[in-house]
PDB file of C-alpha atoms in Angstrom:
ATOM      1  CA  UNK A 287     -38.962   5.713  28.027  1.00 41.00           C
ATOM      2  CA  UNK A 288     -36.094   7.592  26.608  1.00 35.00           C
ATOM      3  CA  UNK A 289     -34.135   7.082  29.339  1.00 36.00           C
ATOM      4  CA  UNK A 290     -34.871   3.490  29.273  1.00 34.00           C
ATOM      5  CA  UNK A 291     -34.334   3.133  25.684  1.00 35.00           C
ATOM      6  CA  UNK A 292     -30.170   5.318  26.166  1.00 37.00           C
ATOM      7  CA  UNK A 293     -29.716   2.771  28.810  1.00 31.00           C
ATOM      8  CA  UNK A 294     -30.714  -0.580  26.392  1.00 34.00           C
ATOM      9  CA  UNK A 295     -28.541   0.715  23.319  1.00 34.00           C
ATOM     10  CA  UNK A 296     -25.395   1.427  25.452  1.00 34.00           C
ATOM     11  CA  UNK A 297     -25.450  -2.064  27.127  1.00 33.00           C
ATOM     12  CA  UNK A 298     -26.303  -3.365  23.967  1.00 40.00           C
ATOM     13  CA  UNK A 299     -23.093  -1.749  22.721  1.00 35.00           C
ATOM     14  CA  UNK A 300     -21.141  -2.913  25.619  1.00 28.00           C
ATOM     15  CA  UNK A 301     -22.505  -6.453  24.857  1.00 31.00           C
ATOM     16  CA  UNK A 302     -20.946  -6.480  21.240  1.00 31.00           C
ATOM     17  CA  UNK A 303     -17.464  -5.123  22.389  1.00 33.00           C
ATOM     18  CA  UNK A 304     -17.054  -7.510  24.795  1.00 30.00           C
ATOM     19  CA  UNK A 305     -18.669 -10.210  22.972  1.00 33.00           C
ATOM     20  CA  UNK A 306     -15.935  -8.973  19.744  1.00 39.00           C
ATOM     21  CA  UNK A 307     -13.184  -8.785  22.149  1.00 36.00           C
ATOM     22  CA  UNK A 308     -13.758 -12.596  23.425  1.00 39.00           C
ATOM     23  CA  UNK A 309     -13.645 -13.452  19.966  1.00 55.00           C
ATOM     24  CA  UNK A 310     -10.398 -11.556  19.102  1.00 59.00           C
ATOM     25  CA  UNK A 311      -8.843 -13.323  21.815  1.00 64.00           C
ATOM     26  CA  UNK A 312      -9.824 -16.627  20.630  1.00 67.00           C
ATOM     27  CA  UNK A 313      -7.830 -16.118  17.193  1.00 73.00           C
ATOM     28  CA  UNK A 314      -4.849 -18.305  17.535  1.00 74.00           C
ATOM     29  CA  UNK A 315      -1.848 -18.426  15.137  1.00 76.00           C
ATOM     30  CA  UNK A 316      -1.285 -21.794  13.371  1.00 80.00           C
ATOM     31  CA  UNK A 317       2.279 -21.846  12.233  1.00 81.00           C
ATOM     32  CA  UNK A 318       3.791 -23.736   9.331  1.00 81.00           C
ATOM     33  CA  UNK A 319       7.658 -24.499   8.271  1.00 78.00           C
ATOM     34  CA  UNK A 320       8.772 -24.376   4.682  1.00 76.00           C
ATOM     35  CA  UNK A 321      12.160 -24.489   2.688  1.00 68.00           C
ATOM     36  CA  UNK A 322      15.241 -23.382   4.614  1.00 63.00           C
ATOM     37  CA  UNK A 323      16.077 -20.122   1.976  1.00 63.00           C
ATOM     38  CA  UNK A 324      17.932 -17.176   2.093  1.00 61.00           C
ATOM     39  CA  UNK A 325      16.499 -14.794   0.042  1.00 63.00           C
ATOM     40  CA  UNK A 326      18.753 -11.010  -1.165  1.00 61.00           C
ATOM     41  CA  UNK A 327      17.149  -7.442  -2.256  1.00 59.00           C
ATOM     42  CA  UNK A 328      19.281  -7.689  -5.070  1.00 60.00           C
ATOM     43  CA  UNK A 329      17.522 -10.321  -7.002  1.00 58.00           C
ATOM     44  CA  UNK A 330      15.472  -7.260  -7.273  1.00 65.00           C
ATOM     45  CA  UNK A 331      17.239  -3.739  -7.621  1.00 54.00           C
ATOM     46  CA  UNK A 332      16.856  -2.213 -11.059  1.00 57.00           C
ATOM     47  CA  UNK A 333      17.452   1.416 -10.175  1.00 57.00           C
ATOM     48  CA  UNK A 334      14.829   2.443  -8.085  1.00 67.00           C
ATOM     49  CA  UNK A 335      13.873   1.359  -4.281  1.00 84.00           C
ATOM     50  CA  UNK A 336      12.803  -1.451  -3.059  1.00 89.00           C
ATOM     51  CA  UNK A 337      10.463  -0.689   0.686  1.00 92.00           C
ATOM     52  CA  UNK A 338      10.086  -3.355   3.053  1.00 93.00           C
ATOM     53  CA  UNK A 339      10.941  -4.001   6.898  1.00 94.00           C
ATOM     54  CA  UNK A 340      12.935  -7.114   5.650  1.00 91.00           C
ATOM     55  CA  UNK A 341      16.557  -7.053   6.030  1.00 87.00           C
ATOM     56  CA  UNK A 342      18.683  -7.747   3.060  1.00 80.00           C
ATOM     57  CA  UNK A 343      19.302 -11.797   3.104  1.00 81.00           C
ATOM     58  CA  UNK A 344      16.379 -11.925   5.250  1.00 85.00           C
ATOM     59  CA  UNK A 345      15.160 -15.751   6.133  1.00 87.00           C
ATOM     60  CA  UNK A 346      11.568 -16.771   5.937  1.00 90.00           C
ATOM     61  CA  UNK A 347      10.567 -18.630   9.009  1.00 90.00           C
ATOM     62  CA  UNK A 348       7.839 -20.043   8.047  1.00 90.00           C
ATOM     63  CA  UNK A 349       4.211 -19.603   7.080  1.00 91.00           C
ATOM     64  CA  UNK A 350       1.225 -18.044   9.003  1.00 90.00           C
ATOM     65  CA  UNK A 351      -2.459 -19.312   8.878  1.00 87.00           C
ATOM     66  CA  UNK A 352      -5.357 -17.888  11.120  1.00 82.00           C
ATOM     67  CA  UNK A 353      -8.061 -20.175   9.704  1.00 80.00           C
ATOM     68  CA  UNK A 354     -10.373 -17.630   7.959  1.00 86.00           C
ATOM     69  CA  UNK A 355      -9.639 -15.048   5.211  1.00 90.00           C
ATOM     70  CA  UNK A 356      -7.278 -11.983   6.290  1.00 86.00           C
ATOM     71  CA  UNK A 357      -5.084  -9.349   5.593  1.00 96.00           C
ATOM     72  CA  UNK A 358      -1.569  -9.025   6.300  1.00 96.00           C
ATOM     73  CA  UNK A 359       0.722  -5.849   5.825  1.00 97.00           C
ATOM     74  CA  UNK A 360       3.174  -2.904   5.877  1.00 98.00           C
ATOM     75  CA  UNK A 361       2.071   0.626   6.921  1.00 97.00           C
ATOM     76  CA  UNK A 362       5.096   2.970   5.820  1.00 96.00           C
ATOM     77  CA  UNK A 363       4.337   6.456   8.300  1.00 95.00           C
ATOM     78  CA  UNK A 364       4.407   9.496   5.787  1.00 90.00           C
ATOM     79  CA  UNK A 365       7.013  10.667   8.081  1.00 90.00           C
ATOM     80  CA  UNK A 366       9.590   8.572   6.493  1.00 89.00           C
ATOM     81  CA  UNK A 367       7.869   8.872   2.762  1.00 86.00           C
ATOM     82  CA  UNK A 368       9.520  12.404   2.486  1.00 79.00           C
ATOM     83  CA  UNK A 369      12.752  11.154  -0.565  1.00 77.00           C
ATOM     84  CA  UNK A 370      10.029   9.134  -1.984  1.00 80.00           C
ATOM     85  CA  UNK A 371       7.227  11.795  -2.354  1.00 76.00           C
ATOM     86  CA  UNK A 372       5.972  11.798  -6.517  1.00 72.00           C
ATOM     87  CA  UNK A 373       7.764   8.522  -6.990  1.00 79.00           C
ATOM     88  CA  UNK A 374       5.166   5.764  -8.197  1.00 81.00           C
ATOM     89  CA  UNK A 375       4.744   2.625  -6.764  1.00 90.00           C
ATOM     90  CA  UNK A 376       4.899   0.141 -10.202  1.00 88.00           C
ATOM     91  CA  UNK A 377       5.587  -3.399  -8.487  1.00 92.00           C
ATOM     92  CA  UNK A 378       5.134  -4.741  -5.010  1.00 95.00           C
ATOM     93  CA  UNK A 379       6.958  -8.520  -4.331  1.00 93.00           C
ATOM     94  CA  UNK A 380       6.686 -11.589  -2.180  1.00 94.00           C
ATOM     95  CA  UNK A 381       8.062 -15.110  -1.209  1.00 91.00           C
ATOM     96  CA  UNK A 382       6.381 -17.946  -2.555  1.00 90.00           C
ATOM     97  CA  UNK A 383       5.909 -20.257  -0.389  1.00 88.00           C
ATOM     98  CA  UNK A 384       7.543 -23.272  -2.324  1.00 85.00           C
ATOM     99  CA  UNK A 385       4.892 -25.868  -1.581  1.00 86.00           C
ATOM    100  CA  UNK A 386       1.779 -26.546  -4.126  1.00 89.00           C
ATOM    101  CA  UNK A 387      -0.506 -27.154  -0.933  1.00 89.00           C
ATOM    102  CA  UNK A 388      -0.068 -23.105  -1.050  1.00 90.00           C
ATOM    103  CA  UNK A 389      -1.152 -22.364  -3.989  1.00 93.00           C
ATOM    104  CA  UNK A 390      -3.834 -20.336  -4.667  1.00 95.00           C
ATOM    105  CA  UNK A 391      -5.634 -16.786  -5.657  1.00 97.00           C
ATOM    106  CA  UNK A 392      -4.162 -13.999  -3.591  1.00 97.00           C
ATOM    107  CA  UNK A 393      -4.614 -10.381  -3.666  1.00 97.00           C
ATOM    108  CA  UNK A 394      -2.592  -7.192  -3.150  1.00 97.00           C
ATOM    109  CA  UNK A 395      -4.397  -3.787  -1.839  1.00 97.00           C
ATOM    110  CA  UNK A 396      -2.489  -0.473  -1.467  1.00 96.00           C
ATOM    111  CA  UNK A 397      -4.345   1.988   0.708  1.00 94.00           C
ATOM    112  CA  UNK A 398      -3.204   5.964   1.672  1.00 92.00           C
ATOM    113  CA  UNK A 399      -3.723   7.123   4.969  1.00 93.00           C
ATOM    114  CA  UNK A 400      -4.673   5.799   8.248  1.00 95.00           C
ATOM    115  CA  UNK A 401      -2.621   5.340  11.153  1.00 96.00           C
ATOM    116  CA  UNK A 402      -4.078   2.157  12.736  1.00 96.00           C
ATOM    117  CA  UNK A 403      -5.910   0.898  10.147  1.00 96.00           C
ATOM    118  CA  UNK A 404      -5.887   1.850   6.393  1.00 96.00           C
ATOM    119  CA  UNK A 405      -8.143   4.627   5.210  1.00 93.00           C
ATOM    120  CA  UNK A 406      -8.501   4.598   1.284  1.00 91.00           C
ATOM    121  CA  UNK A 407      -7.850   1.804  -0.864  1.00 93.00           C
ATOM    122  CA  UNK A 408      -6.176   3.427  -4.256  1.00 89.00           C
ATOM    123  CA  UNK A 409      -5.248  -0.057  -6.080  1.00 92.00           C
ATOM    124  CA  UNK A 410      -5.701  -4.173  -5.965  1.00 95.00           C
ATOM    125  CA  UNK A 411      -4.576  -6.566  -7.789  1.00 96.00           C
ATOM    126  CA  UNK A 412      -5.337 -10.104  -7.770  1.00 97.00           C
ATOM    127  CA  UNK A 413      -2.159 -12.918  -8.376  1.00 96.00           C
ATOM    128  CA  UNK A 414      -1.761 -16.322  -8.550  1.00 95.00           C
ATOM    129  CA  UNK A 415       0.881 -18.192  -6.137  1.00 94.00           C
ATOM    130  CA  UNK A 416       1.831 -20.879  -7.741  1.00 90.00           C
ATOM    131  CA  UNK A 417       3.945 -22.377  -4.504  1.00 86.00           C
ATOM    132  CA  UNK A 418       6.276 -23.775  -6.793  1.00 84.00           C
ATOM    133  CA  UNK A 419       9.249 -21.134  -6.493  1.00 82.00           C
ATOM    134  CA  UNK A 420      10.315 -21.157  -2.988  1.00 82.00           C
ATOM    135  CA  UNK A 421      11.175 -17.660  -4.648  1.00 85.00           C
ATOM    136  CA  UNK A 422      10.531 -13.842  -4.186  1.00 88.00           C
ATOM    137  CA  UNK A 423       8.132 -13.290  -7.148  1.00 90.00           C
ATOM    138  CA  UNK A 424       7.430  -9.782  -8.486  1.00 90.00           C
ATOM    139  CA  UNK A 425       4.219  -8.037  -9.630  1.00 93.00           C
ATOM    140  CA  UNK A 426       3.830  -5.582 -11.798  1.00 91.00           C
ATOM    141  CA  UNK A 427       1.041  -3.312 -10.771  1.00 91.00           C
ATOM    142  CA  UNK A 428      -1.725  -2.831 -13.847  1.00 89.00           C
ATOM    143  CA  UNK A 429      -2.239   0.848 -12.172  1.00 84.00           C
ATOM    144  CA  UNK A 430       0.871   2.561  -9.887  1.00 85.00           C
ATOM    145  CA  UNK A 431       0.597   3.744  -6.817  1.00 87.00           C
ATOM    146  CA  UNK A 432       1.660   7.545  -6.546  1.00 82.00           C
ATOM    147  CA  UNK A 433       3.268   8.115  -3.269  1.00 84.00           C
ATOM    148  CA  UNK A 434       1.826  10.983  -1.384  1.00 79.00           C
ATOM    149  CA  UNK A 435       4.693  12.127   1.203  1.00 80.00           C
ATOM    150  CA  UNK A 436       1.833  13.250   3.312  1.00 83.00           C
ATOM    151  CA  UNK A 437       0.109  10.434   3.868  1.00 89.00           C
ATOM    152  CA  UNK A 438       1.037   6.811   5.584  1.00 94.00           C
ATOM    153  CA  UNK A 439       1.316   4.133   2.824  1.00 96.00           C
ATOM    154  CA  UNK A 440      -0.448   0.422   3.455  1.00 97.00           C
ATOM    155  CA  UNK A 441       1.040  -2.324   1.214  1.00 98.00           C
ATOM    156  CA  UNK A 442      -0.941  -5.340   2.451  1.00 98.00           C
ATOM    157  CA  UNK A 443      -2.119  -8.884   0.993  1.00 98.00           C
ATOM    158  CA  UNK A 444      -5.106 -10.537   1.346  1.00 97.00           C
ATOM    159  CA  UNK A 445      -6.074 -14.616   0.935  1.00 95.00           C
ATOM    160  CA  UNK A 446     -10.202 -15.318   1.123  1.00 94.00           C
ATOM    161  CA  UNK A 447      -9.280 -18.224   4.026  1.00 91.00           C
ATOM    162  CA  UNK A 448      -8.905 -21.777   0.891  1.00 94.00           C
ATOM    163  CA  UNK A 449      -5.345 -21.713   1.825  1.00 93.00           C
ATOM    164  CA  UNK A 450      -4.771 -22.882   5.148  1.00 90.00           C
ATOM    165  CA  UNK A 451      -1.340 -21.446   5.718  1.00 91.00           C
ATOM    166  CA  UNK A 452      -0.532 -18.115   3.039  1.00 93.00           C
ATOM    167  CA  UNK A 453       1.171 -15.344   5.070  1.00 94.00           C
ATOM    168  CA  UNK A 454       5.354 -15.841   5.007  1.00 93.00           C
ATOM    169  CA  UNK A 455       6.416 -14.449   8.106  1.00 94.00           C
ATOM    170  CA  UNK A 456      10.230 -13.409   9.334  1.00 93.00           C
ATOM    171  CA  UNK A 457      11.804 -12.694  12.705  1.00 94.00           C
ATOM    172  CA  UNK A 458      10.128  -9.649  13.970  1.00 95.00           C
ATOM    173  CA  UNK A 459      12.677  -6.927  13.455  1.00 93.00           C
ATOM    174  CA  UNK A 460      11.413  -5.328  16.297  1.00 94.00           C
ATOM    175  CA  UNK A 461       8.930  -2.498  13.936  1.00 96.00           C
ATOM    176  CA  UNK A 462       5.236  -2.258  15.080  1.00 96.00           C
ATOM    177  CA  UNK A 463       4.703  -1.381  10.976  1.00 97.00           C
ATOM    178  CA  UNK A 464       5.734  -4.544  10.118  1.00 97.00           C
ATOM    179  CA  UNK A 465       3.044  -6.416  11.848  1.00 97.00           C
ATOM    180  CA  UNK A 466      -0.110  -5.527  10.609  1.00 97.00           C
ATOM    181  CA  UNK A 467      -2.771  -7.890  10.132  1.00 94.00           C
ATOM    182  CA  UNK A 468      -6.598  -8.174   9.643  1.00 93.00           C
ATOM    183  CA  UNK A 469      -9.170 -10.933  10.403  1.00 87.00           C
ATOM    184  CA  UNK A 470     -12.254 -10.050   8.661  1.00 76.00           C
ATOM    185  CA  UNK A 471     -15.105  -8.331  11.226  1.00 68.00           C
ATOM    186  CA  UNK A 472     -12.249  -7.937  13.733  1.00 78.00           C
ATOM    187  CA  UNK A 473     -10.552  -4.238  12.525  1.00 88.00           C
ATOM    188  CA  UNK A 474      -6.814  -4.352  11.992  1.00 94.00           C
ATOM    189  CA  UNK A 475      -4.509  -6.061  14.625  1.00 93.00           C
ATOM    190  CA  UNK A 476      -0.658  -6.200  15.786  1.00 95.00           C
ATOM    191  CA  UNK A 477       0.568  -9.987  15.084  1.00 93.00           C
ATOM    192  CA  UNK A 478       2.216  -9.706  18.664  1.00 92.00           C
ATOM    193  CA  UNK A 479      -1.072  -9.106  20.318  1.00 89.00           C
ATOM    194  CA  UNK A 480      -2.827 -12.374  19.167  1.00 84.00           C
ATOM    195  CA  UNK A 481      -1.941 -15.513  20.775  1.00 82.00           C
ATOM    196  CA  UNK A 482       0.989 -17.137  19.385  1.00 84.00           C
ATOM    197  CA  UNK A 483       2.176 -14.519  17.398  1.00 88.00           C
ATOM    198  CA  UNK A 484       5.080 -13.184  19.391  1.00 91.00           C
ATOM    199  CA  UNK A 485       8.497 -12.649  17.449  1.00 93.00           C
ATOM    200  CA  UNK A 486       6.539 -12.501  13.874  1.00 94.00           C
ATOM    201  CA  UNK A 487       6.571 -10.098  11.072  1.00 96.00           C
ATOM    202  CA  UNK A 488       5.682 -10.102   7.428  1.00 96.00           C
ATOM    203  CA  UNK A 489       8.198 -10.321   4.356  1.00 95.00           C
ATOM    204  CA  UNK A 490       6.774  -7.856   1.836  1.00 96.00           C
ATOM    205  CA  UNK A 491       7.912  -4.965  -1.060  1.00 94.00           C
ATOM    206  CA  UNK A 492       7.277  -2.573  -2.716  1.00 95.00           C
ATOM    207  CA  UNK A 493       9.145  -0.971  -5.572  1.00 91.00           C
ATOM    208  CA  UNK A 494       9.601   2.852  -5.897  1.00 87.00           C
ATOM    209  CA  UNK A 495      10.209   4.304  -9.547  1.00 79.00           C
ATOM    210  CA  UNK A 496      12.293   6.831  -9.228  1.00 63.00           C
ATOM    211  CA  UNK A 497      11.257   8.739 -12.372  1.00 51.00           C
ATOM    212  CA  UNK A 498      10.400  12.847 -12.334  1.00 47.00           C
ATOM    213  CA  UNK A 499       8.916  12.197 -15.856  1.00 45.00           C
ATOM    214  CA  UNK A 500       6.784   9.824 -16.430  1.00 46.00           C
ATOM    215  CA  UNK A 501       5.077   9.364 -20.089  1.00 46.00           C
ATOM    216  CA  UNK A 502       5.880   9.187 -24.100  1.00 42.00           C
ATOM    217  CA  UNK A 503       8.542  11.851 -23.847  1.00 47.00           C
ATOM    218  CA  UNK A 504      10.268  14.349 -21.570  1.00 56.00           C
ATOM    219  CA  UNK A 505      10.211  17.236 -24.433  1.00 62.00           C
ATOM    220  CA  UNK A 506      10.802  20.883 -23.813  1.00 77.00           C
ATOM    221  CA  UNK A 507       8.339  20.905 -20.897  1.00 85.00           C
ATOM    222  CA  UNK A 508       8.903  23.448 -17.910  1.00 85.00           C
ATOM    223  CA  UNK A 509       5.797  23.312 -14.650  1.00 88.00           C
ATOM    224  CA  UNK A 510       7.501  25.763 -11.984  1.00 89.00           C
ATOM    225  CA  UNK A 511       7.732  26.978  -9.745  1.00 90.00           C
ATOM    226  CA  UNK A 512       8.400  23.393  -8.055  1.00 86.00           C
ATOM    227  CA  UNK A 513       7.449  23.126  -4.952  1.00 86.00           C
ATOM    228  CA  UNK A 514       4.638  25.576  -5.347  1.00 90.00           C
ATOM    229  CA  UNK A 515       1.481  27.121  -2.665  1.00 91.00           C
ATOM    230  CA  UNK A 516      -0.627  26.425  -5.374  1.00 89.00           C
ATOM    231  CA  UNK A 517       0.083  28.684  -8.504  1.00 92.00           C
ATOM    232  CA  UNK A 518       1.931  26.696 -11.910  1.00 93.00           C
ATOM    233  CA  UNK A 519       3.310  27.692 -14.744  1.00 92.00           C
ATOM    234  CA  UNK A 520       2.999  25.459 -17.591  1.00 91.00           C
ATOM    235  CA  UNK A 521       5.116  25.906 -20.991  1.00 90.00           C
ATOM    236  CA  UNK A 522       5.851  23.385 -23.974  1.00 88.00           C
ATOM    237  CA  UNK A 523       5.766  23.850 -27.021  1.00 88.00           C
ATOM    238  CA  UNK A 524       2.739  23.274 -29.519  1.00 88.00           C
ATOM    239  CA  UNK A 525       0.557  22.293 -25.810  1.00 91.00           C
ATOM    240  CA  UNK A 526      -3.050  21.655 -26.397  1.00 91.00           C
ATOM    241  CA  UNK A 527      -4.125  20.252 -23.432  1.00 91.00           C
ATOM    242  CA  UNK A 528      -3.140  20.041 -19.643  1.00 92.00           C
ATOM    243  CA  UNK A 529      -4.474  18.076 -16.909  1.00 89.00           C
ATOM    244  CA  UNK A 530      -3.714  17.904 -13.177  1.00 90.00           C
ATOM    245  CA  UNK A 531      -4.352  14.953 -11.155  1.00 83.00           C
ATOM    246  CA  UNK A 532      -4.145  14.343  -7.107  1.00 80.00           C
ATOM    247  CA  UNK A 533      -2.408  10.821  -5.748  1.00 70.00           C
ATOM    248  CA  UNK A 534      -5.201   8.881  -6.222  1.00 65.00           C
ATOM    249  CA  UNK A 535      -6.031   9.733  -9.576  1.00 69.00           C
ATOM    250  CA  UNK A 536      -8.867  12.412  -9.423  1.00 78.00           C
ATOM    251  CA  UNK A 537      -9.159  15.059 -11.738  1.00 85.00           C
ATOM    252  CA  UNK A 538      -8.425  18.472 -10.132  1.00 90.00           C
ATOM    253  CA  UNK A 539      -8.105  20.633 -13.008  1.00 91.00           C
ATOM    254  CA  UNK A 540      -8.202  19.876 -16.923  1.00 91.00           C
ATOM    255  CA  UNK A 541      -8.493  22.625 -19.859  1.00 90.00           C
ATOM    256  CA  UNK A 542      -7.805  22.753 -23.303  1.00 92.00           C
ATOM    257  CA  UNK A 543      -4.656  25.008 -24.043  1.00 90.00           C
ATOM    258  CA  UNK A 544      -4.027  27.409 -27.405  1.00 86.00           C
ATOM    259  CA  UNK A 545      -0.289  28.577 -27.147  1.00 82.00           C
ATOM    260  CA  UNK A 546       2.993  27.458 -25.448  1.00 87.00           C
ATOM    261  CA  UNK A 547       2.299  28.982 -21.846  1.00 90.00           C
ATOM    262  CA  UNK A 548      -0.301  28.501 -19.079  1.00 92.00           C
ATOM    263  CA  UNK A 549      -0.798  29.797 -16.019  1.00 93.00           C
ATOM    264  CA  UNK A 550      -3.469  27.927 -13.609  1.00 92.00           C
ATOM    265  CA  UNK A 551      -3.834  27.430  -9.488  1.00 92.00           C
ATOM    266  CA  UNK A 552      -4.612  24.381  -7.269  1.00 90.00           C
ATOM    267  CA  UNK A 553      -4.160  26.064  -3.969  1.00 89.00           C
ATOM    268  CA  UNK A 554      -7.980  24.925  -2.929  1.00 89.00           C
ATOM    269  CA  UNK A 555      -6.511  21.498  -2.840  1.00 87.00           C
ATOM    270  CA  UNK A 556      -4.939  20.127  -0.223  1.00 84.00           C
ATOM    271  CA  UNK A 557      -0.685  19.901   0.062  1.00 84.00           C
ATOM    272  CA  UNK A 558       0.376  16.933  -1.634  1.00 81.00           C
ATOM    273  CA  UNK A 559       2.117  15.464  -4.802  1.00 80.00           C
ATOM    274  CA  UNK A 560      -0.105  16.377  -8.056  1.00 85.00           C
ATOM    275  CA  UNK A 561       0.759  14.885 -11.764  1.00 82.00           C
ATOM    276  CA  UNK A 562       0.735  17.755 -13.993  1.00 87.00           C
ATOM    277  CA  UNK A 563      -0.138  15.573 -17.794  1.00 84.00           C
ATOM    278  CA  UNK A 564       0.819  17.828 -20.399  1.00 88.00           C
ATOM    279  CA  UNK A 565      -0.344  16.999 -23.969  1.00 86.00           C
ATOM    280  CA  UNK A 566       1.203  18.780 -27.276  1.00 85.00           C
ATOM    281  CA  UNK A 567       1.749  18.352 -31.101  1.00 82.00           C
ATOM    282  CA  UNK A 568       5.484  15.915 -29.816  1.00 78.00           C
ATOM    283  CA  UNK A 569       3.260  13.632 -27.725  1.00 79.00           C
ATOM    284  CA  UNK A 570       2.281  13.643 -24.096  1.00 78.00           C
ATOM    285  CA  UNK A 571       4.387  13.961 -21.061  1.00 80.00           C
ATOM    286  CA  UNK A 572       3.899  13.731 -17.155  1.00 79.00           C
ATOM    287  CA  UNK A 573       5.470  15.691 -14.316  1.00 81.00           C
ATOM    288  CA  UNK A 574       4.767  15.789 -10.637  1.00 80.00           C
ATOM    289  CA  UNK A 575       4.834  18.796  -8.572  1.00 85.00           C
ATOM    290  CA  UNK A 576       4.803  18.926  -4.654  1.00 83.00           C
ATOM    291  CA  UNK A 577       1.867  21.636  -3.312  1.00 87.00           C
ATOM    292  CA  UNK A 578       2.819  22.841   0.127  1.00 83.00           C
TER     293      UNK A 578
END
């Protein structure tokens, strides 16, 4: 009976992968042209950086629809996150499409880690697209993203399927990263792979603060040694309070401080960039460390 019962679950589960992977092969691209525009980077610099797979001057091609709600993406490797590690992701950016019959309620989701499909979803932000702009529109996150050099970085949108036509796609400049996509109940997907979406890739940013301090003030406030394996020293003057928190915003060690200097260890956590929040008698103040 057991025997009988292995051999009905694991046809069972061959039933559903091939029943999934008829499915996945009946997605289709349907492909839509909008306004001829050039768009630059530069509308956008303001000191920090801009990431995206799309060229400076890049030209939209047109607009993607699948016919159901779905993601579409960047996944930045952590590999080449290393001169961005403690920076905070404060705006992401897109092209509107230019066309009211695109308008809409989008969203934006930024995930850490994963290398084929995202792993842990640290922000999201819903936005409206007008389609009125023909523009690249920028977003101000309500709650930054800090990037963790050890872990890959997923910038991705998401439409729930009432527009017919929402993803603005470029020519594929030949990066895998660049082509990520999801249909819902169908795991993540390369655009190439589906039918129809050959020489396709997403137009997408996302803006890097480069700040070291991040709060009211900077202050006299010293946290070395920086890097560190785990053991900080923190020193300001009049400090009450200090608080340590991991890239997606947990809590990994908080105390109440009487005196200018404190010494405290995070080595049980794993390597990473940590905010160190210092609050004293001038205000509060935020510095990031790198744990190896």
């Amino acid at each position: 009976m057991k025997r009988f019962l292995s051999f009905f679950l694991l046809m069972c589960c061959i039933a559903i992968g091939v029943a999934q992977a008829q499915d996945k092969n009946d997605i289709k691209v349907k492909v839509a042209g909008m306004s001829d525009v050039q768009f630059s980077n530069d509308q956008m610099m303001r000191g920090g950086t801009w990431l995206s797979y799309a060229p400076d001057g890049v030209i939209p091609e047109g607009l993607i629809g699948i016919g159901m709600p779905f993601y579409w993406g960047y996944m930045f490797p952590s590999s080449t996150l290393a001169d961005y590690a403690g920076t905070r992701i404060t705006q992401v950016a897109y092209v509107d499409p230019g066309e009211p019959e695109f308008a809409g309620t989008y969203e934006f989701h930024i995930y850490l880690g994963g290398d084929t499909a995202p792993l842990q979803e640290v922000a999201s932000q819903s936005i409206q697209v007008t389609g009125l702009s023909g523009d690249i529109e920028v977003v101000s996150l309500d709650i930054p993203v800090m990037i963790d050099a050890t872990e890959n970085l997923w910038v991705c949108m998401y439409q729930d399927g009432s527009v017919e036509y929402p993803a603005v796609f470029m020519d594929d400049p030949g990066e895998p990263n660049a082509r990520w996509f999801s249909v819902e109940g169908y795991g993540w997907m390369d655009i190439a792979s589906i039918q129809g979406g050959e020489g396709m890739a997403w137009i997408l940013w996302a803006y890097a603060e480069d700040s070291d301090v991040i709060g009211e003030f900077e202050g006299n406030v010293a946290v070395y040694p920086n890097p560190t394996q785990g053991n900080l020293t923190v020193a300001a003057p009049g400090m009450n309070h200090v608080t340590v928190l991991n890239a997606i915003g947990q809590v990994v060690y908080d105390t109440d401080v009487t005196g200018g200097t404190v010494n405290l260890n995070i080595a049980d956590n794993k390597a990473g960039v940590y905010m160190v929040r210092v609050a004293s008698e001038s205000g509060v103040c935020v510095k990031r460390v790198m744990v190896n």
